[in-house]
Amino acid sequence: MKDFLKHVDAAHLHDKIGKFRDLDFKRMSYQDVQKAITEVITFSTPNGDISVLTPMNASYPAGTRFYRVRTLPYDDRKIPLRTMSKVSDCWEPPEHIVKAGRLNRDNEALLYTAPMSPFVAVEEMKIPDGELFSLIVYEALEKINVTMIGAQPNTEGLDADEVFKCKMIQDFLKHEFIRDVGVGTEYLYRISESITKDYFDLPPDLQDAWCYPSVAKKGHFNVCFRKDKRSKLKLIGSQIASVFREQDDYLFQAKLITKVSGDGENLTYHQIGSHEQRELFPEIMLEEM
């Protein structure tokens, strides 16, 4: 990294970032976007035109809980819920209905979760106060290794000028990755997906998932699992719930819980206060007390 940064001109990098942000991404293909990103962070060196990044890695210990939220249609209120009746309803959706997302392309199904905090998952899905949703809960069976997107780089051994240029590159990638994407601007996901797969995709034996800043709840993180790594998670069950916000506090109200039935394919429903609820989600009773 130190040798590479000697050949990075900060003013030139600043100009390249500005030109990148002026591009008409709506008309660009994935290949066009990938090329444009590469051009920003690539510089001429005696060894040719290269870019150097040092992805930061971290891990979550076994036993960590991860959360995912699914909205529930207004016409789905009869128990068992039509859209939350099978174990498969608790995992990533079928590939044929998957649209492009922050880390995936069309028809690429990945499991998006929030680690440790269910409220991050609620915010990511923009759940309104009082609206029913399904909070799906998983638990790590073993250590989960993640690659950090948007983390501050390791600048040990770099001088002030090199630190500045290193952070410029990382801040560019972070800013482009966490762009707020809304209806009609889904094409911007081509940027974040390209950054993920081109610069933060380590071999499977080193990486189980990607960890990245939450757009909806600043200061928190999301974790997206690789296709072949969700087997490191155990499905605990789900909570049919609603939430009410009071300034920075959340009033979480669980109505029912589900667990995996004996056949391993279907979900069974249980009341709050039942043995099943106390066993799977004892925190619900603690919250109510």
mmCIF file of C-alpha atoms in Angstrom:
data_model
loop_
_atom_site.group_PDB
_atom_site.id
_atom_site.type_symbol
_atom_site.label_atom_id
_atom_site.label_comp_id
_atom_site.label_asym_id
_atom_site.label_seq_id
_atom_site.Cartn_x
_atom_site.Cartn_y
_atom_site.Cartn_z
ATOM 1 C CA MET A 1 0.000 0.000 0.000
ATOM 2 C CA LYS A 2 2.770 2.464 0.926
ATOM 3 C CA ASP A 3 4.563 1.904 -2.399
ATOM 4 C CA PHE A 4 1.303 2.312 -4.322
ATOM 5 C CA LEU A 5 0.316 5.527 -2.549
ATOM 6 C CA LYS A 6 3.567 7.189 -3.675
ATOM 7 C CA HIS A 7 2.075 7.221 -7.175
ATOM 8 C CA VAL A 8 -1.373 8.531 -6.168
ATOM 9 C CA ASP A 9 -1.853 12.231 -6.830
ATOM 10 C CA ALA A 10 -4.527 13.570 -4.452
ATOM 11 C CA ALA A 11 -5.637 16.375 -6.789
ATOM 12 C CA HIS A 12 -5.936 13.950 -9.703
ATOM 13 C CA LEU A 13 -7.885 11.518 -7.507
ATOM 14 C CA HIS A 14 -10.236 14.334 -6.463
ATOM 15 C CA ASP A 15 -10.875 15.215 -10.114
ATOM 16 C CA LYS A 16 -11.531 11.587 -11.035
ATOM 17 C CA ILE A 17 -14.043 11.213 -8.198
ATOM 18 C CA GLY A 18 -15.861 14.344 -9.362
ATOM 19 C CA LYS A 19 -16.082 13.070 -12.931
ATOM 20 C CA PHE A 20 -17.357 9.701 -11.698
ATOM 21 C CA ARG A 21 -20.218 11.341 -9.797
ATOM 22 C CA ASP A 22 -21.264 13.243 -12.914
ATOM 23 C CA LEU A 23 -21.761 10.056 -14.950
ATOM 24 C CA ASP A 24 -25.218 9.063 -16.235
ATOM 25 C CA PHE A 25 -25.462 5.744 -14.395
ATOM 26 C CA LYS A 26 -28.980 5.085 -15.620
ATOM 27 C CA ARG A 27 -27.601 4.454 -19.103
ATOM 28 C CA MET A 28 -24.580 2.434 -17.991
ATOM 29 C CA SER A 29 -24.235 -1.351 -17.861
ATOM 30 C CA TYR A 30 -22.599 -3.252 -15.011
ATOM 31 C CA GLN A 31 -19.466 -3.506 -17.147
ATOM 32 C CA ASP A 32 -19.460 0.262 -17.737
ATOM 33 C CA VAL A 33 -19.835 0.925 -14.005
ATOM 34 C CA GLN A 34 -17.081 -1.528 -13.096
ATOM 35 C CA LYS A 35 -14.725 0.134 -15.575
ATOM 36 C CA ALA A 36 -15.569 3.612 -14.259
ATOM 37 C CA ILE A 37 -14.853 2.596 -10.639
ATOM 38 C CA THR A 38 -11.556 1.013 -11.644
ATOM 39 C CA GLU A 39 -10.502 4.164 -13.479
ATOM 40 C CA VAL A 40 -11.004 6.255 -10.332
ATOM 41 C CA ILE A 41 -8.790 4.174 -8.042
ATOM 42 C CA THR A 42 -6.154 3.060 -10.573
ATOM 43 C CA PHE A 43 -2.863 4.932 -10.978
ATOM 44 C CA SER A 44 0.244 4.517 -13.107
ATOM 45 C CA THR A 45 3.226 2.936 -11.329
ATOM 46 C CA PRO A 46 6.534 1.455 -12.520
ATOM 47 C CA ASN A 47 4.733 -1.902 -12.411
ATOM 48 C CA GLY A 48 1.891 -0.718 -14.626
ATOM 49 C CA ASP A 49 -1.570 0.710 -13.965
ATOM 50 C CA ILE A 50 -2.719 -0.762 -10.648
ATOM 51 C CA SER A 51 -4.933 -0.165 -7.627
ATOM 52 C CA VAL A 52 -4.252 -1.484 -4.139
ATOM 53 C CA LEU A 53 -6.838 -1.965 -1.379
ATOM 54 C CA THR A 54 -6.533 -3.650 2.005
ATOM 55 C CA PRO A 55 -9.974 -4.960 3.033
ATOM 56 C CA MET A 56 -10.635 -4.957 6.770
ATOM 57 C CA ASN A 57 -11.903 -8.181 8.315
ATOM 58 C CA ALA A 58 -13.838 -8.850 11.505
ATOM 59 C CA SER A 59 -15.928 -11.633 13.042
ATOM 60 C CA TYR A 60 -19.064 -12.269 15.083
ATOM 61 C CA PRO A 61 -18.818 -15.032 17.709
ATOM 62 C CA ALA A 62 -20.949 -18.153 17.772
ATOM 63 C CA GLY A 63 -24.268 -17.396 19.450
ATOM 64 C CA THR A 64 -24.639 -13.950 17.870
ATOM 65 C CA ARG A 65 -28.212 -13.305 16.758
ATOM 66 C CA PHE A 66 -29.014 -11.878 13.351
ATOM 67 C CA TYR A 67 -32.366 -10.357 12.383
ATOM 68 C CA ARG A 68 -34.359 -10.010 9.197
ATOM 69 C CA VAL A 69 -37.721 -8.283 8.696
ATOM 70 C CA ARG A 70 -40.449 -9.255 6.239
ATOM 71 C CA THR A 71 -43.478 -7.100 5.602
ATOM 72 C CA LEU A 72 -46.894 -8.763 5.826
ATOM 73 C CA PRO A 73 -49.635 -8.030 3.253
ATOM 74 C CA TYR A 74 -52.746 -6.366 4.673
ATOM 75 C CA ASP A 75 -54.894 -9.237 3.376
ATOM 76 C CA ASP A 76 -52.793 -11.844 5.216
ATOM 77 C CA ARG A 77 -54.094 -11.970 8.784
ATOM 78 C CA LYS A 78 -55.480 -15.496 9.186
ATOM 79 C CA ILE A 79 -53.279 -17.798 11.258
ATOM 80 C CA PRO A 80 -51.165 -19.473 9.946
ATOM 81 C CA LEU A 81 -50.222 -16.513 7.784
ATOM 82 C CA ARG A 82 -50.113 -17.293 4.112
ATOM 83 C CA THR A 83 -46.774 -15.563 3.636
ATOM 84 C CA MET A 84 -45.181 -16.918 6.824
ATOM 85 C CA SER A 85 -46.161 -20.567 7.049
ATOM 86 C CA LYS A 86 -43.078 -22.488 5.880
ATOM 87 C CA VAL A 87 -39.457 -22.578 6.959
ATOM 88 C CA SER A 88 -38.489 -21.444 3.471
ATOM 89 C CA ASP A 89 -40.445 -18.210 4.096
ATOM 90 C CA CYS A 90 -37.855 -17.323 6.729
ATOM 91 C CA TRP A 91 -34.864 -17.431 4.421
ATOM 92 C CA GLU A 92 -33.898 -15.458 1.316
ATOM 93 C CA PRO A 93 -36.613 -15.285 -1.376
ATOM 94 C CA PRO A 94 -36.672 -17.527 -4.463
ATOM 95 C CA GLU A 95 -34.215 -16.350 -7.096
ATOM 96 C CA HIS A 96 -36.831 -15.885 -9.814
ATOM 97 C CA ILE A 97 -38.488 -13.022 -7.896
ATOM 98 C CA VAL A 98 -35.313 -11.316 -6.645
ATOM 99 C CA LYS A 99 -34.616 -7.813 -7.897
ATOM 100 C CA ALA A 100 -31.218 -6.114 -7.781
ATOM 101 C CA GLY A 101 -30.186 -4.924 -4.319
ATOM 102 C CA ARG A 102 -27.220 -3.307 -2.658
ATOM 103 C CA LEU A 103 -25.064 -6.423 -2.949
ATOM 104 C CA ASN A 104 -26.921 -8.567 -5.489
ATOM 105 C CA ARG A 105 -28.007 -8.555 -9.114
ATOM 106 C CA ASP A 106 -31.412 -9.583 -10.465
ATOM 107 C CA ASN A 107 -32.165 -13.250 -9.654
ATOM 108 C CA GLU A 108 -29.275 -13.483 -7.182
ATOM 109 C CA ALA A 109 -30.751 -14.367 -3.789
ATOM 110 C CA LEU A 110 -28.659 -13.337 -0.775
ATOM 111 C CA LEU A 111 -29.633 -13.264 2.893
ATOM 112 C CA TYR A 112 -29.614 -9.698 4.263
ATOM 113 C CA THR A 113 -29.603 -9.370 8.045
ATOM 114 C CA ALA A 114 -28.910 -6.948 10.889
ATOM 115 C CA PRO A 115 -26.565 -8.266 13.599
ATOM 116 C CA MET A 116 -27.536 -7.998 17.272
ATOM 117 C CA SER A 117 -30.161 -5.242 16.862
ATOM 118 C CA PRO A 118 -33.660 -6.027 15.529
ATOM 119 C CA PHE A 119 -34.405 -2.307 15.249
ATOM 120 C CA VAL A 120 -31.861 -1.887 12.472
ATOM 121 C CA ALA A 121 -33.741 -4.508 10.453
ATOM 122 C CA VAL A 122 -37.012 -2.665 11.158
ATOM 123 C CA GLU A 123 -35.542 0.631 9.945
ATOM 124 C CA GLU A 124 -34.022 -0.928 6.834
ATOM 125 C CA MET A 125 -37.514 -2.067 5.776
ATOM 126 C CA LYS A 126 -39.035 1.336 6.662
ATOM 127 C CA ILE A 127 -41.772 -0.286 8.787
ATOM 128 C CA PRO A 128 -44.387 2.324 9.847
ATOM 129 C CA ASP A 129 -45.534 2.543 13.462
ATOM 130 C CA GLY A 130 -48.264 0.032 14.280
ATOM 131 C CA GLU A 131 -47.866 -2.036 11.108
ATOM 132 C CA LEU A 132 -47.519 -5.807 11.535
ATOM 133 C CA PHE A 133 -44.343 -7.440 10.281
ATOM 134 C CA SER A 134 -42.401 -10.643 10.779
ATOM 135 C CA LEU A 135 -39.108 -10.401 12.654
ATOM 136 C CA ILE A 136 -37.065 -13.459 11.718
ATOM 137 C CA VAL A 137 -34.317 -14.463 14.130
ATOM 138 C CA TYR A 138 -31.200 -16.522 13.403
ATOM 139 C CA GLU A 139 -28.310 -17.553 15.598
ATOM 140 C CA ALA A 140 -24.704 -18.156 14.538
ATOM 141 C CA LEU A 141 -23.686 -21.782 15.009
ATOM 142 C CA GLU A 142 -20.012 -20.856 14.729
ATOM 143 C CA LYS A 143 -17.852 -17.790 14.216
ATOM 144 C CA ILE A 144 -18.988 -15.621 11.290
ATOM 145 C CA ASN A 145 -16.110 -14.027 9.360
ATOM 146 C CA VAL A 146 -17.028 -10.783 7.618
ATOM 147 C CA THR A 147 -15.319 -8.395 5.243
ATOM 148 C CA MET A 148 -15.942 -4.791 6.239
ATOM 149 C CA ILE A 149 -17.158 -2.407 3.528
ATOM 150 C CA GLY A 150 -16.752 1.253 4.449
ATOM 151 C CA ALA A 151 -14.484 0.635 7.430
ATOM 152 C CA GLN A 152 -11.568 2.965 8.062
ATOM 153 C CA PRO A 153 -8.421 1.464 6.502
ATOM 154 C CA ASN A 154 -5.405 0.340 8.458
ATOM 155 C CA THR A 155 -3.007 3.273 8.098
ATOM 156 C CA GLU A 156 -0.261 2.010 10.391
ATOM 157 C CA GLY A 157 3.151 2.920 9.016
ATOM 158 C CA LEU A 158 1.828 5.611 6.654
ATOM 159 C CA ASP A 159 2.762 9.267 6.831
ATOM 160 C CA ALA A 160 0.118 12.019 6.943
ATOM 161 C CA ASP A 161 0.022 12.495 3.170
ATOM 162 C CA GLU A 162 -0.329 8.765 2.554
ATOM 163 C CA VAL A 163 -3.062 8.467 5.195
ATOM 164 C CA PHE A 164 -4.979 11.283 3.489
ATOM 165 C CA LYS A 165 -4.811 9.597 0.063
ATOM 166 C CA CYS A 166 -5.672 6.181 1.493
ATOM 167 C CA LYS A 167 -8.747 7.610 3.232
ATOM 168 C CA MET A 168 -9.773 9.446 0.061
ATOM 169 C CA ILE A 169 -9.942 6.145 -1.802
ATOM 170 C CA GLN A 170 -11.800 4.347 0.988
ATOM 171 C CA ASP A 171 -14.226 7.242 1.493
ATOM 172 C CA PHE A 172 -14.988 7.249 -2.230
ATOM 173 C CA LEU A 173 -15.866 3.553 -2.152
ATOM 174 C CA LYS A 174 -17.919 3.944 1.050
ATOM 175 C CA HIS A 175 -19.865 6.937 -0.243
ATOM 176 C CA GLU A 176 -20.704 5.218 -3.507
ATOM 177 C CA PHE A 177 -21.622 1.970 -1.753
ATOM 178 C CA ILE A 178 -24.100 3.530 0.679
ATOM 179 C CA ARG A 179 -25.865 5.833 -1.794
ATOM 180 C CA ASP A 180 -29.527 6.113 -0.822
ATOM 181 C CA VAL A 181 -31.475 4.272 -3.513
ATOM 182 C CA GLY A 182 -35.193 4.816 -3.992
ATOM 183 C CA VAL A 183 -37.961 3.951 -6.405
ATOM 184 C CA GLY A 184 -36.799 4.784 -9.895
ATOM 185 C CA THR A 185 -33.101 4.869 -9.049
ATOM 186 C CA GLU A 186 -32.523 1.142 -8.570
ATOM 187 C CA TYR A 187 -29.871 1.315 -11.297
ATOM 188 C CA LEU A 188 -27.578 2.832 -8.645
ATOM 189 C CA TYR A 189 -27.308 -0.652 -7.113
ATOM 190 C CA ARG A 190 -24.954 -1.430 -10.000
ATOM 191 C CA ILE A 191 -22.383 0.709 -8.209
ATOM 192 C CA SER A 192 -22.596 -0.955 -4.780
ATOM 193 C CA GLU A 193 -22.819 -4.469 -6.249
ATOM 194 C CA SER A 194 -19.752 -3.828 -8.401
ATOM 195 C CA ILE A 195 -17.779 -2.452 -5.440
ATOM 196 C CA THR A 196 -18.740 -5.487 -3.347
ATOM 197 C CA LYS A 197 -17.864 -8.176 -5.854
ATOM 198 C CA ASP A 198 -14.766 -6.525 -7.344
ATOM 199 C CA TYR A 199 -13.038 -5.228 -4.210
ATOM 200 C CA PHE A 200 -14.479 -6.899 -1.110
ATOM 201 C CA ASP A 201 -15.051 -10.490 -2.206
ATOM 202 C CA LEU A 202 -12.518 -12.745 -0.496
ATOM 203 C CA PRO A 203 -12.190 -16.544 -0.897
ATOM 204 C CA PRO A 204 -15.009 -18.487 0.828
ATOM 205 C CA ASP A 205 -12.628 -20.020 3.370
ATOM 206 C CA LEU A 206 -11.845 -16.495 4.613
ATOM 207 C CA GLN A 207 -15.223 -14.833 4.326
ATOM 208 C CA ASP A 208 -18.774 -15.842 5.269
ATOM 209 C CA ALA A 209 -20.482 -12.502 4.732
ATOM 210 C CA TRP A 210 -20.128 -8.793 4.035
ATOM 211 C CA CYS A 211 -20.603 -6.221 6.793
ATOM 212 C CA TYR A 212 -21.499 -2.684 5.767
ATOM 213 C CA PRO A 213 -22.918 0.527 7.267
ATOM 214 C CA SER A 214 -26.680 0.775 7.636
ATOM 215 C CA VAL A 215 -28.150 3.469 5.426
ATOM 216 C CA ALA A 216 -31.374 3.601 7.451
ATOM 217 C CA LYS A 217 -29.840 3.747 10.945
ATOM 218 C CA LYS A 218 -26.560 5.601 11.084
ATOM 219 C CA GLY A 219 -23.823 4.142 13.244
ATOM 220 C CA HIS A 220 -25.135 0.585 12.873
ATOM 221 C CA PHE A 221 -24.354 -2.221 10.456
ATOM 222 C CA ASN A 222 -25.917 -4.852 8.249
ATOM 223 C CA VAL A 223 -24.552 -8.275 7.353
ATOM 224 C CA CYS A 224 -25.245 -9.997 4.039
ATOM 225 C CA PHE A 225 -24.361 -13.677 3.826
ATOM 226 C CA ARG A 226 -22.730 -15.408 0.881
ATOM 227 C CA LYS A 227 -24.956 -17.994 -0.818
ATOM 228 C CA ASP A 228 -22.944 -20.943 0.457
ATOM 229 C CA LYS A 229 -22.533 -19.678 4.024
ATOM 230 C CA ARG A 230 -25.997 -19.292 5.520
ATOM 231 C CA SER A 231 -25.629 -22.889 6.742
ATOM 232 C CA LYS A 232 -23.628 -21.313 9.571
ATOM 233 C CA LEU A 233 -26.918 -19.895 10.856
ATOM 234 C CA LYS A 234 -29.663 -21.650 12.790
ATOM 235 C CA LEU A 235 -33.230 -20.432 12.375
ATOM 236 C CA ILE A 236 -34.608 -19.706 15.857
ATOM 237 C CA GLY A 237 -38.078 -18.676 14.660
ATOM 238 C CA SER A 238 -39.963 -15.469 14.037
ATOM 239 C CA GLN A 239 -42.055 -12.921 15.881
ATOM 240 C CA ILE A 240 -45.214 -11.394 14.422
ATOM 241 C CA ALA A 241 -44.939 -7.920 15.841
ATOM 242 C CA SER A 242 -45.393 -4.179 15.515
ATOM 243 C CA VAL A 243 -43.276 -1.283 16.674
ATOM 244 C CA PHE A 244 -43.912 2.218 17.985
ATOM 245 C CA ARG A 245 -41.224 4.894 18.078
ATOM 246 C CA GLU A 246 -40.806 7.400 20.889
ATOM 247 C CA GLN A 247 -37.941 9.723 19.945
ATOM 248 C CA ASP A 248 -34.898 7.388 19.956
ATOM 249 C CA ASP A 249 -36.693 4.559 21.783
ATOM 250 C CA TYR A 250 -38.635 1.646 20.309
ATOM 251 C CA LEU A 251 -41.686 0.052 21.877
ATOM 252 C CA PHE A 252 -41.662 -3.442 20.427
ATOM 253 C CA GLN A 253 -44.908 -5.431 20.690
ATOM 254 C CA ALA A 254 -44.850 -9.114 19.790
ATOM 255 C CA LYS A 255 -48.281 -10.646 19.050
ATOM 256 C CA LEU A 256 -47.328 -14.258 18.216
ATOM 257 C CA ILE A 257 -44.198 -16.292 17.638
ATOM 258 C CA THR A 258 -43.410 -19.091 15.212
ATOM 259 C CA LYS A 259 -41.035 -22.010 15.469
ATOM 260 C CA VAL A 260 -39.939 -24.797 13.158
ATOM 261 C CA SER A 261 -42.345 -27.723 13.320
ATOM 262 C CA GLY A 262 -41.317 -31.335 13.776
ATOM 263 C CA ASP A 263 -41.340 -31.968 10.033
ATOM 264 C CA GLY A 264 -38.651 -29.320 9.501
ATOM 265 C CA GLU A 265 -40.626 -27.723 6.677
ATOM 266 C CA ASN A 266 -43.531 -25.855 8.262
ATOM 267 C CA LEU A 267 -43.900 -23.236 10.994
ATOM 268 C CA THR A 268 -46.133 -23.591 14.031
ATOM 269 C CA TYR A 269 -47.674 -20.571 15.797
ATOM 270 C CA HIS A 270 -47.648 -19.965 19.553
ATOM 271 C CA GLN A 271 -49.058 -17.329 21.897
ATOM 272 C CA ILE A 272 -47.032 -14.826 23.902
ATOM 273 C CA GLY A 273 -46.593 -16.395 27.342
ATOM 274 C CA SER A 274 -46.517 -19.935 25.989
ATOM 275 C CA HIS A 275 -43.735 -22.397 26.815
ATOM 276 C CA GLU A 276 -42.470 -22.133 23.240
ATOM 277 C CA GLN A 277 -42.219 -18.342 23.435
ATOM 278 C CA ARG A 278 -40.433 -18.413 26.794
ATOM 279 C CA GLU A 279 -37.979 -20.968 25.462
ATOM 280 C CA LEU A 280 -37.173 -19.268 22.135
ATOM 281 C CA PHE A 281 -37.673 -15.588 22.959
ATOM 282 C CA PRO A 282 -37.433 -15.041 26.737
ATOM 283 C CA GLU A 283 -36.576 -11.379 26.067
ATOM 284 C CA ILE A 284 -40.199 -10.721 25.098
ATOM 285 C CA MET A 285 -41.337 -11.373 28.665
ATOM 286 C CA LEU A 286 -38.476 -9.313 30.057
ATOM 287 C CA GLU A 287 -39.491 -6.385 27.863
ATOM 288 C CA GLU A 288 -43.099 -6.613 29.042
ATOM 289 C CA MET A 289 -42.038 -6.757 32.702
#
